[in-house]
GROMACS .gro file of C-alpha atoms in nm:
model
  337
    1MET     CA    1   3.488   3.679  -3.308
    2SER     CA    2   3.812   3.495  -3.230
    3THR     CA    3   3.850   3.126  -3.316
    4ALA     CA    4   3.905   3.032  -2.981
    5SER     CA    5   3.585   3.189  -2.831
    6ALA     CA    6   3.369   2.992  -3.093
    7PRO     CA    7   3.383   2.649  -2.884
    8THR     CA    8   3.285   2.852  -2.571
    9THR     CA    9   3.008   3.006  -2.743
   10ARG     CA   10   2.852   2.668  -2.864
   11ALA     CA   11   2.912   2.519  -2.553
   12SER     CA   12   2.697   2.768  -2.378
   13ALA     CA   13   2.404   2.777  -2.613
   14ARG     CA   14   2.399   2.391  -2.572
   15ARG     CA   15   2.364   2.430  -2.189
   16ALA     CA   16   2.097   2.692  -2.229
   17ILE     CA   17   1.915   2.459  -2.488
   18ALA     CA   18   1.971   2.196  -2.223
   19VAL     CA   19   1.814   2.391  -1.927
   20VAL     CA   20   1.516   2.487  -2.165
   21VAL     CA   21   1.419   2.127  -2.273
   22LEU     CA   22   1.523   1.939  -1.925
   23ALA     CA   23   1.296   2.221  -1.704
   24PRO     CA   24   0.977   2.149  -1.869
   25LEU     CA   25   1.069   1.774  -1.875
   26LEU     CA   26   1.138   1.775  -1.484
   27SER     CA   27   0.798   1.955  -1.419
   28ALA     CA   28   0.616   1.726  -1.629
   29LEU     CA   29   0.772   1.420  -1.454
   30ALA     CA   30   0.695   1.555  -1.126
   31LEU     CA   31   0.363   1.645  -1.180
   32TRP     CA   32   0.268   1.293  -1.346
   33ALA     CA   33   0.463   1.130  -1.057
   34PHE     CA   34   0.255   1.323  -0.787
   35ALA     CA   35  -0.039   1.430  -0.948
   36TRP     CA   36  -0.141   1.082  -1.109
   37PRO     CA   37  -0.143   0.871  -0.803
   38ALA     CA   38  -0.326   1.119  -0.626
   39ALA     CA   39  -0.613   1.200  -0.880
   40ARG     CA   40  -0.652   0.787  -0.899
   41THR     CA   41  -0.681   0.720  -0.565
   42ALA     CA   42  -0.919   0.414  -0.539
   43PRO     CA   43  -0.951   0.053  -0.381
   44ARG     CA   44  -0.792  -0.215  -0.595
   45ASP     CA   45  -0.792  -0.539  -0.451
   46LEU     CA   46  -0.815  -0.377  -0.092
   47PRO     CA   47  -0.833  -0.691   0.147
   48LEU     CA   48  -1.148  -0.677   0.337
   49GLY     CA   49  -1.278  -0.967   0.555
   50VAL     CA   50  -1.651  -1.082   0.564
   51ALA     CA   51  -1.716  -1.330   0.880
   52GLY     CA   52  -2.013  -1.510   0.998
   53PRO     CA   53  -2.222  -1.816   0.879
   54ALA     CA   54  -2.211  -1.849   0.485
   55ALA     CA   55  -2.573  -1.841   0.433
   56ALA     CA   56  -2.564  -1.503   0.622
   57THR     CA   57  -2.279  -1.340   0.452
   58ALA     CA   58  -2.383  -1.459   0.079
   59GLN     CA   59  -2.583  -1.147   0.035
   60MET     CA   60  -2.338  -0.897   0.197
   61GLU     CA   61  -2.049  -1.063  -0.063
   62LYS     CA   62  -2.232  -1.011  -0.375
   63GLN     CA   63  -2.303  -0.647  -0.273
   64LEU     CA   64  -1.944  -0.586  -0.223
   65GLN     CA   65  -1.861  -0.775  -0.550
   66ARG     CA   66  -2.040  -0.529  -0.723
   67HIS     CA   67  -1.742  -0.301  -0.688
   68GLU     CA   68  -1.544  -0.483  -0.955
   69GLY     CA   69  -1.202  -0.511  -0.879
   70ALA     CA   70  -1.231  -0.282  -0.563
   71PHE     CA   71  -1.222  -0.568  -0.276
   72GLU     CA   72  -1.032  -0.878  -0.216
   73ILE     CA   73  -1.255  -1.079  -0.003
   74HIS     CA   74  -1.130  -1.296   0.290
   75ARG     CA   75  -1.375  -1.530   0.454
   76TYR     CA   76  -1.368  -1.589   0.818
   77ASP     CA   77  -1.578  -1.792   1.040
   78ASP     CA   78  -1.640  -1.544   1.314
   79GLU     CA   79  -1.554  -1.216   1.468
   80ALA     CA   80  -1.304  -1.341   1.660
   81ALA     CA   81  -1.112  -1.448   1.346
   82ALA     CA   82  -1.183  -1.128   1.167
   83ARG     CA   83  -1.043  -0.937   1.456
   84ASP     CA   84  -0.728  -1.135   1.436
   85ALA     CA   85  -0.674  -1.110   1.071
   86ILE     CA   86  -0.714  -0.710   1.117
   87GLU     CA   87  -0.445  -0.711   1.398
   88ASP     CA   88  -0.227  -0.922   1.197
   89ARG     CA   89  -0.274  -0.664   0.886
   90ALA     CA   90  -0.409  -0.952   0.686
   91VAL     CA   91  -0.691  -0.718   0.607
   92TYR     CA   92  -0.786  -0.344   0.653
   93GLY     CA   93  -1.143  -0.408   0.802
   94ALA     CA   94  -1.428  -0.697   0.818
   95VAL     CA   95  -1.795  -0.689   0.779
   96VAL     CA   96  -1.946  -0.932   1.038
   97VAL     CA   97  -2.283  -1.086   1.047
   98THR     CA   98  -2.413  -1.101   1.387
   99PRO     CA   99  -2.779  -1.190   1.479
  100GLN     CA  100  -2.812  -0.794   1.608
  101GLY     CA  101  -2.731  -0.711   1.252
  102PRO     CA  102  -2.408  -0.621   1.049
  103GLU     CA  103  -2.095  -0.460   1.213
  104LEU     CA  104  -1.805  -0.325   1.029
  105LEU     CA  105  -1.467  -0.372   1.191
  106THR     CA  106  -1.205  -0.110   1.091
  107ALA     CA  107  -0.825  -0.015   1.172
  108SER     CA  108  -0.786   0.334   1.149
  109ALA     CA  109  -0.427   0.293   1.239
  110ALA     CA  110  -0.368   0.094   0.921
  111SER     CA  111  -0.507   0.405   0.731
  112PRO     CA  112  -0.740   0.641   0.833
  113VAL     CA  113  -0.838   0.684   0.446
  114VAL     CA  114  -0.938   0.342   0.410
  115ALA     CA  115  -1.108   0.301   0.739
  116GLN     CA  116  -1.344   0.585   0.602
  117LEU     CA  117  -1.361   0.471   0.253
  118LEU     CA  118  -1.490   0.119   0.410
  119GLN     CA  119  -1.731   0.298   0.639
  120GLN     CA  120  -1.879   0.476   0.340
  121ALA     CA  121  -1.896   0.160   0.117
  122VAL     CA  122  -2.020  -0.066   0.367
  123ALA     CA  123  -2.286   0.185   0.497
  124GLN     CA  124  -2.404   0.244   0.152
  125GLN     CA  125  -2.474  -0.168   0.101
  126ALA     CA  126  -2.667  -0.154   0.451
  127ALA     CA  127  -2.879   0.139   0.377
  128ALA     CA  128  -2.976  -0.030   0.037
  129GLY     CA  129  -3.086  -0.310   0.216
  130GLY     CA  130  -3.279  -0.109   0.480
  131THR     CA  131  -3.042  -0.209   0.790
  132GLU     CA  132  -2.802   0.012   0.976
  133ILE     CA  133  -2.466  -0.088   1.061
  134ARG     CA  134  -2.230  -0.066   1.375
  135THR     CA  135  -1.871   0.037   1.336
  136VAL     CA  136  -1.592  -0.073   1.566
  137ASP     CA  137  -1.230   0.060   1.537
  138VAL     CA  138  -1.028  -0.255   1.623
  139VAL     CA  139  -0.693  -0.093   1.614
  140ALA     CA  140  -0.769   0.301   1.651
  141ALA     CA  141  -0.512   0.569   1.525
  142PRO     CA  142  -0.373   0.767   1.805
  143GLU     CA  143  -0.612   1.043   1.973
  144LYS     CA  144  -0.334   1.285   1.915
  145ASP     CA  145  -0.288   1.226   1.537
  146PRO     CA  146  -0.628   1.057   1.408
  147ARG     CA  147  -0.553   1.132   1.025
  148GLY     CA  148  -0.239   1.003   1.060
  149ALA     CA  149  -0.075   1.347   0.931
  150ALA     CA  150   0.241   1.318   1.131
  151LEU     CA  151   0.339   0.976   0.984
  152ASN     CA  152   0.232   1.072   0.623
  153ALA     CA  153   0.443   1.420   0.697
  154SER     CA  154   0.755   1.211   0.822
  155VAL     CA  155   0.827   1.049   0.482
  156LEU     CA  156   0.972   1.325   0.320
  157PRO     CA  157   1.184   1.474   0.570
  158LEU     CA  158   1.350   1.123   0.621
  159ALA     CA  159   1.429   1.089   0.247
  160LEU     CA  160   1.572   1.422   0.253
  161ALA     CA  161   1.779   1.331   0.564
  162GLY     CA  162   1.894   1.038   0.415
  163MET     CA  163   1.989   1.209   0.071
  164ALA     CA  164   2.174   1.447   0.271
  165ALA     CA  165   2.371   1.245   0.480
  166GLY     CA  166   2.445   1.056   0.137
  167ALA     CA  167   2.563   1.350  -0.052
  168VAL     CA  168   2.775   1.488   0.266
  169VAL     CA  169   2.960   1.183   0.268
  170THR     CA  170   3.047   1.184  -0.100
  171LEU     CA  171   3.149   1.549  -0.126
  172LEU     CA  172   3.375   1.533   0.173
  173GLY     CA  173   3.554   1.252  -0.017
  174LEU     CA  174   3.486   1.017   0.293
  175ARG     CA  175   3.549   0.647   0.163
  176GLY     CA  176   3.559   0.276   0.285
  177ILE     CA  177   3.475   0.202   0.638
  178ARG     CA  178   3.482   0.561   0.737
  179ALA     CA  179   3.218   0.650   0.514
  180ALA     CA  180   2.991   0.326   0.626
  181LEU     CA  181   3.036   0.426   0.989
  182ALA     CA  182   2.958   0.799   0.941
  183LEU     CA  183   2.626   0.678   0.736
  184VAL     CA  184   2.534   0.443   1.014
  185GLY     CA  185   2.594   0.662   1.269
  186ALA     CA  186   2.403   0.960   1.136
  187ALA     CA  187   2.137   0.727   1.071
  188ALA     CA  188   2.126   0.601   1.402
  189LEU     CA  189   2.068   1.000   1.521
  190VAL     CA  190   1.821   1.055   1.291
  191GLY     CA  191   1.598   0.750   1.424
  192MET     CA  192   1.624   0.876   1.792
  193VAL     CA  193   1.560   1.252   1.676
  194ALA     CA  194   1.265   1.128   1.498
  195ALA     CA  195   1.136   0.890   1.754
  196ALA     CA  196   1.172   1.169   2.020
  197LEU     CA  197   0.973   1.415   1.811
  198ALA     CA  198   0.680   1.185   1.679
  199HIS     CA  199   0.644   0.960   1.955
  200SER     CA  200   0.755   1.135   2.283
  201TRP     CA  201   0.669   1.512   2.181
  202LEU     CA  202   0.350   1.468   1.910
  203GLY     CA  203   0.230   1.149   2.046
  204ALA     CA  204   0.169   1.028   1.673
  205LEU     CA  205   0.340   0.694   1.771
  206THR     CA  206   0.242   0.452   2.041
  207GLY     CA  207   0.467   0.143   2.006
  208ASP     CA  208   0.792   0.060   2.136
  209TRP     CA  209   1.011   0.362   2.137
  210TRP     CA  210   1.336   0.183   2.038
  211ALA     CA  211   1.184  -0.011   1.752
  212GLU     CA  212   1.029   0.276   1.618
  213ALA     CA  213   1.370   0.464   1.623
  214ALA     CA  214   1.536   0.139   1.476
  215THR     CA  215   1.270   0.192   1.181
  216PHE     CA  216   1.348   0.565   1.118
  217GLY     CA  217   1.704   0.502   1.140
  218LEU     CA  218   1.699   0.184   0.895
  219SER     CA  219   1.489   0.409   0.662
  220THR     CA  220   1.739   0.696   0.667
  221LEU     CA  221   2.028   0.430   0.609
  222ALA     CA  222   1.881   0.272   0.331
  223VAL     CA  223   1.832   0.597   0.150
  224SER     CA  224   2.185   0.743   0.232
  225ALA     CA  225   2.354   0.437   0.149
  226ALA     CA  226   2.179   0.419  -0.179
  227VAL     CA  227   2.292   0.791  -0.249
  228ALA     CA  228   2.636   0.723  -0.161
  229GLY     CA  229   2.672   0.392  -0.322
  230ALA     CA  230   2.540   0.514  -0.647
  231ALA     CA  231   2.781   0.836  -0.642
  232ALA     CA  232   3.099   0.608  -0.572
  233LEU     CA  233   2.996   0.349  -0.839
  234ILE     CA  234   2.917   0.636  -1.124
  235GLY     CA  235   3.011   0.974  -0.979
  236PRO     CA  236   2.841   1.276  -0.868
  237ALA     CA  237   2.571   1.171  -1.097
  238GLY     CA  238   2.485   0.914  -0.903
  239ILE     CA  239   2.338   1.156  -0.645
  240GLY     CA  240   2.105   1.329  -0.858
  241LEU     CA  241   1.987   1.000  -0.977
  242THR     CA  242   1.905   0.858  -0.677
  243ALA     CA  243   1.752   1.153  -0.555
  244PHE     CA  244   1.515   1.168  -0.861
  245VAL     CA  245   1.411   0.802  -0.802
  246LEU     CA  246   1.332   0.859  -0.443
  247MET     CA  247   1.163   1.181  -0.444
  248PHE     CA  248   0.951   1.150  -0.768
  249ILE     CA  249   0.889   0.796  -0.768
  250GLY     CA  250   0.946   0.652  -0.381
  251ASN     CA  251   0.762   0.951  -0.223
  252PRO     CA  252   0.453   0.956  -0.435
  253PHE     CA  253   0.414   0.604  -0.476
  254SER     CA  254   0.473   0.523  -0.107
  255GLY     CA  255   0.081   0.499  -0.006
  256ALA     CA  256   0.154   0.672   0.311
  257ALA     CA  257  -0.134   0.913   0.274
  258SER     CA  258  -0.371   0.631   0.194
  259ALA     CA  259  -0.260   0.269   0.134
  260PRO     CA  260  -0.049   0.092  -0.133
  261GLN     CA  261  -0.395  -0.082  -0.276
  262MET     CA  262  -0.528   0.288  -0.294
  263LEU     CA  263  -0.315   0.372  -0.588
  264PRO     CA  264  -0.308   0.301  -0.946
  265GLU     CA  265  -0.114   0.009  -1.064
  266PRO     CA  266   0.157  -0.063  -1.064
  267ALA     CA  267   0.240   0.240  -0.830
  268GLY     CA  268   0.141   0.093  -0.507
  269ALA     CA  269   0.380  -0.246  -0.565
  270ILE     CA  270   0.663  -0.019  -0.708
  271GLY     CA  271   0.621   0.194  -0.401
  272GLN     CA  272   0.682  -0.075  -0.154
  273TRP     CA  273   1.003  -0.191  -0.298
  274LEU     CA  274   1.161   0.179  -0.230
  275PRO     CA  275   1.276   0.290   0.110
  276PRO     CA  276   1.007   0.551   0.130
  277GLY     CA  277   0.705   0.304   0.088
  278ALA     CA  278   0.893   0.024   0.295
  279GLY     CA  279   0.963   0.245   0.589
  280THR     CA  280   0.614   0.356   0.601
  281SER     CA  281   0.466   0.006   0.617
  282LEU     CA  282   0.716  -0.091   0.867
  283LEU     CA  283   0.649   0.222   1.089
  284ARG     CA  284   0.293   0.147   1.086
  285SER     CA  285   0.357  -0.224   1.198
  286VAL     CA  286   0.586  -0.164   1.479
  287SER     CA  287   0.389   0.133   1.592
  288PHE     CA  288   0.042   0.023   1.594
  289PHE     CA  289   0.026  -0.358   1.530
  290ASP     CA  290   0.300  -0.530   1.773
  291GLY     CA  291   0.539  -0.574   1.449
  292ALA     CA  292   0.275  -0.772   1.246
  293ALA     CA  293   0.366  -0.795   0.879
  294ALA     CA  294   0.703  -0.614   0.948
  295THR     CA  295   0.924  -0.880   0.797
  296GLY     CA  296   0.876  -0.782   0.427
  297PRO     CA  297   0.939  -0.408   0.453
  298ALA     CA  298   1.212  -0.455   0.708
  299LEU     CA  299   1.409  -0.707   0.455
  300THR     CA  300   1.322  -0.432   0.185
  301LEU     CA  301   1.507  -0.158   0.383
  302THR     CA  302   1.799  -0.401   0.469
  303LEU     CA  303   1.860  -0.502   0.127
  304TRP     CA  304   1.869  -0.111   0.022
  305ALA     CA  305   2.123  -0.064   0.299
  306VAL     CA  306   2.347  -0.342   0.264
  307LEU     CA  307   2.367  -0.284  -0.137
  308GLY     CA  308   2.431   0.069  -0.093
  309LEU     CA  309   2.701  -0.007   0.171
  310GLY     CA  310   2.830  -0.280  -0.079
  311ALA     CA  311   2.815  -0.024  -0.361
  312MET     CA  312   3.001   0.222  -0.166
  313LEU     CA  313   3.273   0.006  -0.058
  314LEU     CA  314   3.321  -0.155  -0.402
  315GLY     CA  315   3.366   0.212  -0.537
  316SER     CA  316   3.628   0.293  -0.277
  317ALA     CA  317   3.813  -0.006  -0.362
  318MET     CA  318   3.816   0.043  -0.752
  319LYS     CA  319   3.949   0.420  -0.691
  320THR     CA  320   4.216   0.300  -0.442
  321ARG     CA  321   4.327   0.024  -0.680
  322ALA     CA  322   4.322   0.272  -0.992
  323LYS     CA  323   4.554   0.510  -0.794
  324SER     CA  324   4.793   0.262  -0.692
  325PRO     CA  325   5.109   0.211  -0.890
  326GLU     CA  326   5.143  -0.083  -1.144
  327PRO     CA  327   5.406  -0.340  -0.988
  328ASP     CA  328   5.583  -0.357  -1.334
  329ALA     CA  329   5.632   0.023  -1.328
  330GLU     CA  330   5.802  -0.012  -0.966
  331ARG     CA  331   6.037  -0.270  -1.092
  332GLN     CA  332   6.164  -0.105  -1.384
  333PRO     CA  333   6.399   0.128  -1.243
  334ALA     CA  334   6.576  -0.134  -1.050
  335LEU     CA  335   6.597  -0.374  -1.380
  336ALA     CA  336   6.745  -0.083  -1.556
  337GLY     CA  337   7.019  -0.042  -1.287
   0.00000   0.00000   0.00000
């Protein structure tokens, strides 16, 4: 073996070892990120209202509190106040004690999984007391998507669209304002196409069309700006790093299939700070609840978009400055003459 080929052989061996080690490691991380939240889905401090006279609701509260750590009880004076809290997304449902018997208010639009869970839990409590409970869906999911499957399925495609836009802008060498305008334009088109599909065609969304399109677009821009910004600062490795965080953490931790309070801690909280989770919460708010509780997720997405675009502009400026000649170097020939 020649001396020149030895370093090449060692480099190839190191790459092969890296593949052998990284492949199972990435597989384990992916399985952990997706399987762990799914296997541990259960209510954890799930906001639930109880309405009616204190003497009448005391027994129901006591029964619900037997599920230790499952529910966060909010007390309301009457059914009207409980309905307002559900429509404001303060609680996922409420148990109302009436002279005719207990009544369960749910909001399947907020989460069909949670609505079904509340029906089962409260029905068991009522059956133990020898009473029947009537269920009223205050904010119902759309008839064409009663299980929220379309909304859940939109999380991954939007994340992929954002990652693709950020990667394409980086690989094409676009910088500065041009790159920012390209990302904003792509996000706007993605938002309108997604709203046309989910709202106009599938009927899975029922809110204001333009608000939904803006939500889709902002979610896409948050992802694409994060990808392009990371790549501008640390190079092509930023694309892979950002994609890993958004795909293997943001997607399974989003709570789109159930609710953030149904995921093991701290997965639910982390997911709401990432674009997939914030985008899902914002889309539910603008589509089914007239924008209630939309401020938090909207600010989160805006923060991701602004920081990403800022990082992209900063990286572009740093590269331009690095390529520009030093002033002293320009003056030396003149001084020498």
